[in-house]
GROMACS .gro file of C-alpha atoms in nm:
model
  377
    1UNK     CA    1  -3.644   2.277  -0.378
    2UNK     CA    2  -3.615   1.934  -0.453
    3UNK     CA    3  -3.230   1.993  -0.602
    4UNK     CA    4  -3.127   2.170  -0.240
    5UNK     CA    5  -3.290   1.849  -0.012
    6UNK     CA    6  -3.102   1.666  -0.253
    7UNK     CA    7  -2.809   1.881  -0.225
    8UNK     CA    8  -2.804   1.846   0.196
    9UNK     CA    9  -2.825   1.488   0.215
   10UNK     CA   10  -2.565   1.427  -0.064
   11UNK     CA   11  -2.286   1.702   0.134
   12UNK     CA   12  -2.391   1.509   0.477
   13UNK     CA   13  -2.310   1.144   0.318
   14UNK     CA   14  -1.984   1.286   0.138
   15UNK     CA   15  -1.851   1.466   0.486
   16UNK     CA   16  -1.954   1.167   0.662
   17UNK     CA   17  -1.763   0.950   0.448
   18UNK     CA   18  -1.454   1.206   0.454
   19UNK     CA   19  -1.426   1.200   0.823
   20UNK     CA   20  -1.425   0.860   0.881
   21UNK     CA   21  -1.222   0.768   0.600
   22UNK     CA   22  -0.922   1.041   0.728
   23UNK     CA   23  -0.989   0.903   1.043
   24UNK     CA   24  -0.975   0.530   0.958
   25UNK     CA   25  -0.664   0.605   0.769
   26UNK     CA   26  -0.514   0.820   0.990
   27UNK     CA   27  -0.535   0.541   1.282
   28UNK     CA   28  -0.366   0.288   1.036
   29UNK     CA   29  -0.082   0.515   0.925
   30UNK     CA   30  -0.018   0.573   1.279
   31UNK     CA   31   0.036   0.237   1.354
   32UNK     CA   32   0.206   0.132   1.048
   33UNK     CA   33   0.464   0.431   1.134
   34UNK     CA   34   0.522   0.276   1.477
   35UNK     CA   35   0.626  -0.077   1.297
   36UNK     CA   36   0.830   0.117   1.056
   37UNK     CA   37   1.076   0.255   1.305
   38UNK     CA   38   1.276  -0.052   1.274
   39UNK     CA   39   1.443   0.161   0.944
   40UNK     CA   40   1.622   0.318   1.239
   41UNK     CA   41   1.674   0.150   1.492
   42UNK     CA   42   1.774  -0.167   1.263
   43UNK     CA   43   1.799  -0.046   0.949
   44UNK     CA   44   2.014   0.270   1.006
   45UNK     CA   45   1.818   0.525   0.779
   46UNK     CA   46   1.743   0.892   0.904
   47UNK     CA   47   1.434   1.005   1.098
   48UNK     CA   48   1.377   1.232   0.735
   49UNK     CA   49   1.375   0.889   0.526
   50UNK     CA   50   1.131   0.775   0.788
   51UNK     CA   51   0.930   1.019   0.749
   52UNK     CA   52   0.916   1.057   0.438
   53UNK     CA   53   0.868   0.647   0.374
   54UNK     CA   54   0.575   0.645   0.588
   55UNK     CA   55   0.411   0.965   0.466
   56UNK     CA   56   0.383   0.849   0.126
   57UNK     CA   57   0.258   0.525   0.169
   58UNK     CA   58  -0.098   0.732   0.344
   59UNK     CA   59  -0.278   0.692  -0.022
   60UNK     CA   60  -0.191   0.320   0.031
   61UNK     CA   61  -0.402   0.299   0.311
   62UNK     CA   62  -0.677   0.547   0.242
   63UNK     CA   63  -0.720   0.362  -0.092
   64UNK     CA   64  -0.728   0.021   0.101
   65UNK     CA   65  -1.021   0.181   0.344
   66UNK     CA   66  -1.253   0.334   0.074
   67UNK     CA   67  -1.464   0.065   0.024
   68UNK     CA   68  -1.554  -0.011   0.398
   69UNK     CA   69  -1.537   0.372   0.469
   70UNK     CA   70  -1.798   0.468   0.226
   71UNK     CA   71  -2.044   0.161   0.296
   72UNK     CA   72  -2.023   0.247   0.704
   73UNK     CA   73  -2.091   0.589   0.610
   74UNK     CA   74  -2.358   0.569   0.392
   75UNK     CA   75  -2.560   0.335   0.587
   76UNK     CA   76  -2.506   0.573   0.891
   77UNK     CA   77  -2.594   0.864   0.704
   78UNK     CA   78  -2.919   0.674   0.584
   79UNK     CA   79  -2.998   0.516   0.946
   80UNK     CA   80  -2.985   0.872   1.090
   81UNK     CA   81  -3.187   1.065   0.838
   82UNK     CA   82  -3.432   0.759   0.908
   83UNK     CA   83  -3.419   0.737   1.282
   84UNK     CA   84  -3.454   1.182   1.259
   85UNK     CA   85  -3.766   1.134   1.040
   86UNK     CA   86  -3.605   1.353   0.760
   87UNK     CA   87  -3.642   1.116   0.489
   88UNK     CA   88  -4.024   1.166   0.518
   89UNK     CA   89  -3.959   1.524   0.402
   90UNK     CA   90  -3.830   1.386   0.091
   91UNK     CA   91  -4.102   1.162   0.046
   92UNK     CA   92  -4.413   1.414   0.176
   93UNK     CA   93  -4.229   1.662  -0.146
   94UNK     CA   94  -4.292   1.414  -0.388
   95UNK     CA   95  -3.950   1.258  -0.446
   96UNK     CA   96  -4.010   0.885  -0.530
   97UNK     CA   97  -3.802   0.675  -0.313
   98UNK     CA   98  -3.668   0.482  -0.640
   99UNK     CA   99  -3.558   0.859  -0.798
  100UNK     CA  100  -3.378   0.903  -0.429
  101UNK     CA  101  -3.152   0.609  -0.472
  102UNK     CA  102  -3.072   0.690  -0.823
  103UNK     CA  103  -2.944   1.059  -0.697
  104UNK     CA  104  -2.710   0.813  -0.450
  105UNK     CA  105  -2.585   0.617  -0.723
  106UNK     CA  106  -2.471   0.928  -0.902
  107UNK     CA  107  -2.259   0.995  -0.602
  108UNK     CA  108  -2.160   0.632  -0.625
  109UNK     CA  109  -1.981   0.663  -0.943
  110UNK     CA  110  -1.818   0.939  -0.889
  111UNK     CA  111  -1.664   0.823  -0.588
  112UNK     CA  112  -1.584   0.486  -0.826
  113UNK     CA  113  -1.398   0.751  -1.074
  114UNK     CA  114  -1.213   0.886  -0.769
  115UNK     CA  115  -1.099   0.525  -0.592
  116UNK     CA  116  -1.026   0.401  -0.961
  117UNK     CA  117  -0.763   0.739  -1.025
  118UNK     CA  118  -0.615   0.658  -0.643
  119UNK     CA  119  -0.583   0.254  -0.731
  120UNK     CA  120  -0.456   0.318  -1.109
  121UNK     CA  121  -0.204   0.622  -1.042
  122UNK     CA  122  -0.173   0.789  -0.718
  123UNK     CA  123  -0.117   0.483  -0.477
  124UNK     CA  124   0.122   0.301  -0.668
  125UNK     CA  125   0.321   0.638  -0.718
  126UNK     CA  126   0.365   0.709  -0.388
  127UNK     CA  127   0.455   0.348  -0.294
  128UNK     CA  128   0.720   0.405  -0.566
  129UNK     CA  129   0.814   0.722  -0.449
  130UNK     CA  130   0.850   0.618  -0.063
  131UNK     CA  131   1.012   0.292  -0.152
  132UNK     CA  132   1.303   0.541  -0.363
  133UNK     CA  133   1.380   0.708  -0.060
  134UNK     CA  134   1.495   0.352   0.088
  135UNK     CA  135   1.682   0.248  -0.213
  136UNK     CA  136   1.864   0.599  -0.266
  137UNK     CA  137   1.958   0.651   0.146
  138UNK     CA  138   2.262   0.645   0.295
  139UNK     CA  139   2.307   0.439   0.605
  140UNK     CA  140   2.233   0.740   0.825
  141UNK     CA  141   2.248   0.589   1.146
  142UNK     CA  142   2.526   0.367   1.069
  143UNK     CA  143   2.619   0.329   1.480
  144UNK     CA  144   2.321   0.218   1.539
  145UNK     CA  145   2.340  -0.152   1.328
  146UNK     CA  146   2.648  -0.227   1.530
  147UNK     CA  147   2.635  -0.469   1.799
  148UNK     CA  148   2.939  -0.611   1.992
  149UNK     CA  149   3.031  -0.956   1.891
  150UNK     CA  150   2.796  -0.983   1.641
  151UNK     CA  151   2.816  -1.036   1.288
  152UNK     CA  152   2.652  -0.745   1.116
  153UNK     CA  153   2.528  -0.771   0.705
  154UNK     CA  154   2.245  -0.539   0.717
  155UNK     CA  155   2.408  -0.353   0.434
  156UNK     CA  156   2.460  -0.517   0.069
  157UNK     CA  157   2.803  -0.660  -0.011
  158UNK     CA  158   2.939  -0.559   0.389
  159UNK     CA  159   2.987  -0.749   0.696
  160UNK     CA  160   3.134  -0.615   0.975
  161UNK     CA  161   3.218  -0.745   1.296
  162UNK     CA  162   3.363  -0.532   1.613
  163UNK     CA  163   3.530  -0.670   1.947
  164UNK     CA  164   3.397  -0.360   2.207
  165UNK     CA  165   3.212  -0.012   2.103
  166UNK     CA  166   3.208   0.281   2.286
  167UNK     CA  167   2.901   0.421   2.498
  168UNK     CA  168   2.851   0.683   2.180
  169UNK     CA  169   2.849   0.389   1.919
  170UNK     CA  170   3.137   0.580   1.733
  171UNK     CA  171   3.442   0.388   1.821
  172UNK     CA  172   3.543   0.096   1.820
  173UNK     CA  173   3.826  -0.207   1.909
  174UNK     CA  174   3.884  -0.526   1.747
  175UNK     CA  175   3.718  -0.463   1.440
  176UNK     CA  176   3.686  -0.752   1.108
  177UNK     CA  177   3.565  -0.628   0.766
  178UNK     CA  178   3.438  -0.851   0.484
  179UNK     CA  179   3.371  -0.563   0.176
  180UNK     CA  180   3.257  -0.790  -0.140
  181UNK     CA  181   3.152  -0.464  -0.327
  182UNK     CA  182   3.393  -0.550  -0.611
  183UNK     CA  183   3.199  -0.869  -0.710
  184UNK     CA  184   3.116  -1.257  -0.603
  185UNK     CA  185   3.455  -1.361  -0.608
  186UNK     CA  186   3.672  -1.056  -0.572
  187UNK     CA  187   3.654  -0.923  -0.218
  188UNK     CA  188   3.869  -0.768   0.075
  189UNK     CA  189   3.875  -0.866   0.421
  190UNK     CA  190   4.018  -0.581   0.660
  191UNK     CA  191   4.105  -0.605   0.986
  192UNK     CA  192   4.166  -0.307   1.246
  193UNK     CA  193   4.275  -0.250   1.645
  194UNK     CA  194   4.058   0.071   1.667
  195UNK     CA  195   3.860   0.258   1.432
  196UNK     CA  196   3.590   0.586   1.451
  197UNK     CA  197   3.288   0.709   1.276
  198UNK     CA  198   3.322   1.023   1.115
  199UNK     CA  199   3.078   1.235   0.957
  200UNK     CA  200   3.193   1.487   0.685
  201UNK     CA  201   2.983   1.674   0.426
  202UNK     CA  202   2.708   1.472   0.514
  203UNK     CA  203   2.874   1.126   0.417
  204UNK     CA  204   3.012   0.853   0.697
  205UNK     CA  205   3.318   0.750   0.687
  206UNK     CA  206   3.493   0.462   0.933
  207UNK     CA  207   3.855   0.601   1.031
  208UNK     CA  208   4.056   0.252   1.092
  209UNK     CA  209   4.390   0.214   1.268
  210UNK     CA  210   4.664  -0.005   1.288
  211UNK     CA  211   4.545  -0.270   1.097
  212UNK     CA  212   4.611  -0.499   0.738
  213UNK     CA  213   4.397  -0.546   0.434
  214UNK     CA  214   4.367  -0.892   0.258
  215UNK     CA  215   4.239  -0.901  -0.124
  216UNK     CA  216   4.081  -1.204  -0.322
  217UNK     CA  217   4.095  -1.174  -0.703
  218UNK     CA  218   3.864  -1.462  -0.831
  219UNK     CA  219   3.934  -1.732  -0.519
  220UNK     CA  220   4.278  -1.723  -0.650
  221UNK     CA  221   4.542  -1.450  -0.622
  222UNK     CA  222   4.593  -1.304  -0.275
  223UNK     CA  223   4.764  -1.015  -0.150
  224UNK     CA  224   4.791  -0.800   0.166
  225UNK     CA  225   4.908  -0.519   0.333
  226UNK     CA  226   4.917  -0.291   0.623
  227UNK     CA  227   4.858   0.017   0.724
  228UNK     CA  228   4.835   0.275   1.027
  229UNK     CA  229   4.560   0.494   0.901
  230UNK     CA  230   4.248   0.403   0.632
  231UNK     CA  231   3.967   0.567   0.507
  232UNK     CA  232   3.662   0.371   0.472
  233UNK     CA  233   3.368   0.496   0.299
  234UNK     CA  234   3.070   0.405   0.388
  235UNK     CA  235   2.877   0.601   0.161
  236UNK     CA  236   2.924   0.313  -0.089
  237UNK     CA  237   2.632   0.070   0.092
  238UNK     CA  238   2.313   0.065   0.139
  239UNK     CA  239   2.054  -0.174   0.295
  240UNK     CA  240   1.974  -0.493   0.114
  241UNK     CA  241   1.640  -0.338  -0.031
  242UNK     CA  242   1.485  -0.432  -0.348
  243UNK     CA  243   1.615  -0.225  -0.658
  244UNK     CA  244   1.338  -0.322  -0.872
  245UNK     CA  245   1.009  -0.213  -0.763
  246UNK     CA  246   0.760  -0.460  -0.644
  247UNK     CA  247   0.440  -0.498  -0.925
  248UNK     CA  248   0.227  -0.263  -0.692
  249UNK     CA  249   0.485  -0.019  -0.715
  250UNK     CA  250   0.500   0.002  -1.117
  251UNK     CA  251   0.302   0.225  -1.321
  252UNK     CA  252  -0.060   0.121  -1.443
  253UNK     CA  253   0.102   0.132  -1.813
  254UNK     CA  254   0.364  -0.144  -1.758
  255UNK     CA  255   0.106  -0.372  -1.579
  256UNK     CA  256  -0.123  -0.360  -1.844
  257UNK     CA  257   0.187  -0.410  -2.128
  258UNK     CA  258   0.305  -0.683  -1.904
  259UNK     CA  259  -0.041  -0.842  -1.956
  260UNK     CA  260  -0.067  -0.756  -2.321
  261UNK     CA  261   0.294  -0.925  -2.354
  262UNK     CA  262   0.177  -1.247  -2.178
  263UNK     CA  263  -0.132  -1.297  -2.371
  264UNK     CA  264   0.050  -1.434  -2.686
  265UNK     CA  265  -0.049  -1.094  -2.891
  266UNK     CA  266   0.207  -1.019  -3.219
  267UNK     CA  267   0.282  -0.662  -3.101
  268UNK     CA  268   0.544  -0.706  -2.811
  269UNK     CA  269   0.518  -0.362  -2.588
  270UNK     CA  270   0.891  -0.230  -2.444
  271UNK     CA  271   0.893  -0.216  -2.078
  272UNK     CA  272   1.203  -0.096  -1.847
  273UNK     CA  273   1.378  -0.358  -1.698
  274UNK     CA  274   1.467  -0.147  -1.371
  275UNK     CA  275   1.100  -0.073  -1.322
  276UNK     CA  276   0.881  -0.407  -1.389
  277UNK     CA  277   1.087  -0.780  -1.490
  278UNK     CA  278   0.791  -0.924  -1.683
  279UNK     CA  279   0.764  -1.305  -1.684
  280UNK     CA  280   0.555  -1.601  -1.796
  281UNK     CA  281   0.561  -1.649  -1.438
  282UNK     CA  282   0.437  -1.329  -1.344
  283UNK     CA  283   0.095  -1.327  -1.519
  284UNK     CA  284  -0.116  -1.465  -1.198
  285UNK     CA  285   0.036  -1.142  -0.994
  286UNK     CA  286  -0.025  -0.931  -1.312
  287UNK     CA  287  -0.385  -1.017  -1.375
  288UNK     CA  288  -0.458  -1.011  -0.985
  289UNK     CA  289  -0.305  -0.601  -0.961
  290UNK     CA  290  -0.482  -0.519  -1.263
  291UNK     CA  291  -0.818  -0.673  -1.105
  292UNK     CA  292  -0.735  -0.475  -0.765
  293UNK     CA  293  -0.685  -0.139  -0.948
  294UNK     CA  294  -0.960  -0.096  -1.207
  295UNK     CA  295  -1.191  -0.373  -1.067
  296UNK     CA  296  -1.246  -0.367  -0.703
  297UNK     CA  297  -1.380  -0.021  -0.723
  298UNK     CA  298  -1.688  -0.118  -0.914
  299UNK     CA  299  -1.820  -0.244  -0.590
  300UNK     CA  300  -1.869   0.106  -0.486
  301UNK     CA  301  -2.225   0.136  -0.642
  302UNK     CA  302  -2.300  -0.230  -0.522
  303UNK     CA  303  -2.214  -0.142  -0.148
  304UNK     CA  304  -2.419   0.225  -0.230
  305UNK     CA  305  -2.696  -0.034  -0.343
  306UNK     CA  306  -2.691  -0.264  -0.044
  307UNK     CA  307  -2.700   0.049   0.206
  308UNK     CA  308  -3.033   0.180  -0.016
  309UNK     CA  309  -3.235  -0.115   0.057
  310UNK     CA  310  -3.312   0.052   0.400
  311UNK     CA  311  -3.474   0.316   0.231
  312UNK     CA  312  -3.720   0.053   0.079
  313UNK     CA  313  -3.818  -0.114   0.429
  314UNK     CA  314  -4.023   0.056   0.651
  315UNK     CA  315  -3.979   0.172   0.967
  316UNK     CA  316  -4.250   0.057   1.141
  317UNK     CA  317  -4.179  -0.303   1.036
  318UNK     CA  318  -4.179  -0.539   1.286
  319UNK     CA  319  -3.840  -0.631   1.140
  320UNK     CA  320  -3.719  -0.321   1.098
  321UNK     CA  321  -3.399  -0.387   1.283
  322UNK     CA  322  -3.371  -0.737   1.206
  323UNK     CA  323  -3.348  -0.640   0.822
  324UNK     CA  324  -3.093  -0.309   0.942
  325UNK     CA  325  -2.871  -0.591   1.111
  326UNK     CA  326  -2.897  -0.861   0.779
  327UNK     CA  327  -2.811  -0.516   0.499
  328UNK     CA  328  -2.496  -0.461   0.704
  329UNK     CA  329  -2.441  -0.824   0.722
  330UNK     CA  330  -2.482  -0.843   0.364
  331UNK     CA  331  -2.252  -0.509   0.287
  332UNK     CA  332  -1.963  -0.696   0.482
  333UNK     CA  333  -2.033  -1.015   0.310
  334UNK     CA  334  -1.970  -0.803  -0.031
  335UNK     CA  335  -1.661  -0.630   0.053
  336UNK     CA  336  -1.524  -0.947   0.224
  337UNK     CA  337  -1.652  -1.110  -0.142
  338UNK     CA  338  -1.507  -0.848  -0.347
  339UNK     CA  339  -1.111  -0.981  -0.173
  340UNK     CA  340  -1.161  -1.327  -0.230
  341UNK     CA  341  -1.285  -1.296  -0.559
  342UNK     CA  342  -0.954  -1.110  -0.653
  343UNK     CA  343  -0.762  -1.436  -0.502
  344UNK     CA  344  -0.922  -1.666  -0.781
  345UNK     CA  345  -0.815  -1.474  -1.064
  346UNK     CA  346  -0.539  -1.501  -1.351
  347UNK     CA  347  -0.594  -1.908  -1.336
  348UNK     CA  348  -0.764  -1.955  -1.648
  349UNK     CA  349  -0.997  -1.677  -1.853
  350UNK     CA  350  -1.320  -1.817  -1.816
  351UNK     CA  351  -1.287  -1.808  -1.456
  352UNK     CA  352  -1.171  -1.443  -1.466
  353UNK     CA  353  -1.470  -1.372  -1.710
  354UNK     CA  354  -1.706  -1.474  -1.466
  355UNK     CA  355  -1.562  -1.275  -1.163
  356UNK     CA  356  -1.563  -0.935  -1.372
  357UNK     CA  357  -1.902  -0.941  -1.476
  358UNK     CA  358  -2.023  -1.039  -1.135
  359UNK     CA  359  -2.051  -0.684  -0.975
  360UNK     CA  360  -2.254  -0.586  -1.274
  361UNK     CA  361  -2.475  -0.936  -1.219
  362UNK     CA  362  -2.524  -0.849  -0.802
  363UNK     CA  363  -2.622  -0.505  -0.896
  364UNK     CA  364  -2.913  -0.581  -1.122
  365UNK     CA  365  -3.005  -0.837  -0.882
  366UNK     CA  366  -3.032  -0.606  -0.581
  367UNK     CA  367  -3.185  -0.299  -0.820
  368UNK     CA  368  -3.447  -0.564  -0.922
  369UNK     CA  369  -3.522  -0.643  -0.599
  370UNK     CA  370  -3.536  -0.315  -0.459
  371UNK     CA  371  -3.768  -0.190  -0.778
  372UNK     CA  372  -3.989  -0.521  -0.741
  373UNK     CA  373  -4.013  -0.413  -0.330
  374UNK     CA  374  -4.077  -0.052  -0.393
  375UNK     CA  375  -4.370  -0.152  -0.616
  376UNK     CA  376  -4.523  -0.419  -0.385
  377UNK     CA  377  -4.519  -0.128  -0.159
   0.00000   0.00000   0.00000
């Protein structure tokens, strides 16, 4: 009997968190996708690299809402088994109110498990994932960059520069190409009366006409000439985006090897230069990531706590809503806590010794209190 009460009210606090977590996020994503459109309409890249960027970057944002998610939940959940009078069914079966919260704490932890997996692993894999689909694109919607009489160097190593452009955005007059693809100081400068996007097997290409090509070869040696008709490919560029992934892109693994490395330990772990460049410099930004992935979610059974201590008060309290308004109050104070606290680390390792132990500190404080106040009761 007691195990199916238990049962109901653990289901109604995990749906309740689901929905308004998928709903938070859901809200987010949606507005994040509007801001991203800019990787077509500036950027050039495909409504399927679009998609695809802002679909995996969704465990970004649900892991960024579980903490608020779950406390709003739970102390809704709570509030309306209160305000129904269904908690005194629990207590009028002989379920101590103490032995209640524990059952809630369980729940707790393995919702700490869960948020720990989507911090260490899933999130930054997708952010990888979604930030490879920029790096590998083509310039799919190469027309679009192009603005008359502008200077355009959206795309790495290119500048191009056209006179007038049709109402299609596919040809062009008057057209001035800087292509520095070769290196720093070898580059050629082309210049063409007309030229045409054309599209075939899937790859752009920029049909020029009537025109002359100038080459540099280290600032020095010169040499031009021209032509009637040249091919340019412009499946060689891409937009200036990062090629090494930022540190909350990289694997748990090389975060943690990057700290081991900068801790001034014998054994020297390998790490991939195209994935993580680990510096002396770096170990603030290290030590912060590894705090947000594997120590911000051990304010899960702290928040669970905080939302318990309505259990503990009664109802009929004078104060009753008073002390409702000062635990939320409190919950938001904690999660606002848990962010800051994350600021302050990787300056020196006292300091960062102090901020992880200090979930584990609140949360004997609060069980104290709420054992001490359960007693007096």
């Amino acid at each position: 009997m007691k195990k199916l009460i238990f049962r109901k009210f653990l289901l109604d606090a995990f749906f309740s968190f689901l929905v308004l977590i998928v709903s938070f996020s859901v809200i987010v994503w949606v507005i994040q996708a509007v801001n991203y459109l800019d990787f077509i309409s500036e950027d050039g890249h495909g409504f399927k690299v679009y998609f695809l960027y802002t679909l995996f970057n969704f465990p970004k944002i649900f892991s960024k809402l579980f903490l608020i998610s779950f406390f709003i939940s739970l102390f809704y959940i709570i509030t309306k088994y209160e305000n129904n009078n269904e908690l005194s069914i629990y207590w009028s079966v002989g379920i101590s109110k103490i032995n209640f919260i524990n059952n809630i704490l369980k729940l707790s932890i393995l919702l700490t498990i869960l948020q720990i997996i989507l911090t260490s692993y899933i999130s930054p894999k997708s952010q990888y994932t979604s930030k490879s689909f920029i790096r590998m694109s083509n310039i799919d919607f190469f027309p679009s960059l192009i603005k008359e009489r502008k200077f355009i160097d959206t795309l790495n190593n290119l500048t191009i520069y056209v006179d007038e452009q049709s109402v299609d955005k596919k040809k062009f007059k008057n057209i001035l190409i800087k292509d520095q693809v070769k290196g720093v100081n070898e580059y050629q400068i082309i210049i063409a009366r007309e030229g045409e996007i054309r599209t075939a097997n899937k790859i752009n290409y920029l049909i020029l006409n009537k025109g002359e090509i100038f080459t540099s070869s280290n600032n020095k040696d010169f040499s031009n000439f021209k032509f009637e008709n040249f091919e340019f490919n412009l499946s060689n560029f891409g937009t200036k985006s990062m090629i090494i992934p930022k540190i909350q892109e990289n694997k748990s693994s090389n975060i943690i090897k990057c700290y081991l490395n900068n801790s001034n330990i014998d054994k020297k772990f390998y790490i991939n230069k195209n994935e993580l460049k680990c510096y002396e410099d770096s170990k603030k930004e290290i030590i912060q990531e590894i705090f947000k992935r594997f120590y911000q979610p051990f304010f899960i059974p702290v928040l669970c706590l905080i939302a318990c201590i309505q259990i503990i008060f009664n109802k009929f309290n004078n104060h009753h809503v008073f002390n409702k308004i000062m635990i939320f109050i409190f919950g938001f104070s904690t999660l606002f806590t848990s962010e800051i606290l994350i600021k302050y680390t990787g300056n020196n390792l006292s300091q960062d010794l102090i901020i992880l132990i200090f979930p584990s500190i609140l949360f004997l404080s609060i069980y104290l209190f709420v054992l001490k106040k359960n007693y007096t009761q």
